[in-house]
Coordinates of C-alpha atoms in Angstrom, one line a residue:
Q15 CA 117.1 -183.5 -214.4
V16 CA 114.8 -181.0 -212.7
Q17 CA 115.2 -179.5 -209.3
L18 CA 112.6 -177.5 -207.2
V19 CA 114.0 -175.5 -204.3
E20 CA 111.7 -173.8 -201.8
S21 CA 112.6 -171.0 -199.5
G22 CA 110.8 -168.5 -197.1
G23 CA 109.5 -170.8 -194.4
G24 CA 110.0 -170.0 -190.7
L25 CA 108.4 -169.2 -187.4
V26 CA 105.7 -166.5 -187.2
Q27 CA 103.1 -165.5 -184.7
A28 CA 99.4 -166.0 -185.4
G29 CA 98.1 -163.2 -187.6
G30 CA 101.5 -162.7 -189.3
S31 CA 102.6 -163.3 -192.9
L32 CA 105.1 -165.3 -194.8
R33 CA 106.0 -165.6 -198.5
L34 CA 107.2 -168.8 -199.8
S35 CA 109.2 -169.1 -203.1
C36 CA 109.9 -172.2 -205.2
A37 CA 112.4 -172.0 -208.2
A38 CA 112.5 -174.7 -210.8
S39 CA 115.8 -175.4 -212.6
G40 CA 117.5 -177.9 -214.8
S41 CA 116.7 -179.3 -218.2
I42 CA 113.2 -177.7 -218.4
F43 CA 111.3 -177.5 -221.7
S44 CA 108.0 -176.4 -220.3
I45 CA 106.1 -176.2 -217.0
N46 CA 102.4 -176.8 -216.8
A47 CA 100.8 -176.4 -213.4
M48 CA 102.8 -175.2 -210.4
N49 CA 101.3 -176.0 -207.0
W50 CA 101.7 -175.8 -203.3
Y51 CA 100.9 -178.6 -200.8
H52 CA 101.3 -178.9 -197.1
Q53 CA 101.7 -181.8 -194.7
A54 CA 101.1 -181.4 -190.9
P55 CA 102.5 -184.0 -188.5
G56 CA 100.5 -187.2 -188.6
K57 CA 98.4 -186.1 -191.5
Q58 CA 98.3 -186.7 -195.3
R59 CA 99.8 -184.2 -197.7
E60 CA 97.1 -181.8 -198.9
M61 CA 96.8 -179.4 -201.8
V62 CA 96.9 -175.8 -200.7
A63 CA 96.8 -173.9 -204.0
T64 CA 97.3 -174.7 -207.6
M65 CA 98.0 -172.5 -210.6
P66 CA 97.9 -174.0 -214.1
K67 CA 99.9 -172.2 -216.8
G68 CA 97.4 -169.7 -218.1
G69 CA 94.6 -171.1 -216.1
S70 CA 92.5 -170.2 -213.1
T71 CA 93.9 -170.7 -209.6
V72 CA 92.3 -173.1 -207.1
Y73 CA 92.6 -172.9 -203.3
A74 CA 91.8 -175.2 -200.4
D75 CA 88.8 -173.9 -198.5
S76 CA 91.0 -173.5 -195.4
V77 CA 93.2 -170.9 -197.0
K78 CA 90.8 -169.0 -199.3
G79 CA 91.0 -165.2 -198.7
R80 CA 94.3 -165.6 -196.8
F81 CA 96.8 -167.2 -199.2
T82 CA 97.6 -166.1 -202.8
I83 CA 99.5 -168.1 -205.3
S84 CA 101.4 -166.5 -208.1
R85 CA 104.1 -167.4 -210.6
D86 CA 106.8 -165.8 -212.8
N87 CA 107.0 -168.0 -215.9
A88 CA 110.2 -166.2 -217.1
K89 CA 111.9 -167.3 -213.8
N90 CA 110.2 -170.7 -213.5
T91 CA 109.2 -169.6 -210.0
V92 CA 106.0 -169.9 -208.0
Y93 CA 105.2 -168.0 -204.9
L94 CA 102.8 -168.4 -202.0
Q95 CA 101.9 -165.3 -200.1
M96 CA 100.4 -166.4 -196.7
N97 CA 98.6 -163.8 -194.7
S98 CA 96.6 -163.9 -191.4
L99 CA 98.4 -167.1 -190.5
K100 CA 96.8 -169.5 -188.0
P101 CA 98.4 -172.1 -185.8
E102 CA 96.6 -174.8 -187.8
D103 CA 98.6 -173.6 -190.9
T104 CA 101.7 -175.1 -189.2
A105 CA 103.1 -177.8 -191.6
V106 CA 105.8 -178.6 -194.0
Y107 CA 105.0 -176.8 -197.3
Y108 CA 106.0 -178.5 -200.6
C109 CA 106.3 -177.1 -204.1
N110 CA 105.1 -179.3 -206.9
A111 CA 105.3 -178.8 -210.7
Q112 CA 104.4 -180.6 -213.8
V113 CA 107.5 -180.4 -216.0
S114 CA 108.5 -181.6 -219.4
T115 CA 112.3 -181.8 -220.0
T116 CA 114.3 -181.1 -223.1
R117 CA 114.9 -184.8 -223.4
T118 CA 111.2 -185.6 -223.4
P119 CA 109.4 -182.4 -224.3
W120 CA 106.1 -184.2 -225.0
S121 CA 105.8 -185.8 -221.6
Y122 CA 105.0 -184.0 -218.3
D123 CA 106.2 -185.5 -215.0
D124 CA 105.6 -184.5 -211.4
Y125 CA 108.5 -183.0 -209.5
W126 CA 108.7 -182.0 -205.8
G127 CA 110.7 -179.7 -203.7
Q128 CA 112.3 -180.8 -200.4
G129 CA 109.8 -178.9 -198.3
T130 CA 110.1 -175.9 -196.1
Q131 CA 108.8 -175.7 -192.5
V132 CA 106.2 -173.1 -191.5
T133 CA 105.4 -172.8 -187.8
V134 CA 102.7 -170.5 -186.5
S135 CA 102.7 -169.8 -182.8
S136 CA 99.5 -168.9 -180.9

């Protein structure tokens, strides 16, 4: 099994910064893309940033220039540095990763973290 555990959420004033972390653990053989999504109350879950292994990053238009995704492949960890936060960034942030396990190294499946709340006050 594979587990993704997020940390770093919290309450911050508009204009502030937060750094989210997501560590993957378990029977991991390889990780392809590692991604961040968010879901605001009453809205669908949306992609915030994606980082393929060795590929180019992609950001949602709403966060370009403010958020930065990065990863440490040796630690199976992905980060999201969020700067210049706005009240509309308030949401639950989820980590997602495409992982193959030692049991099925040829097959990648999607795994999700439990989510971490980010609240930005005006």
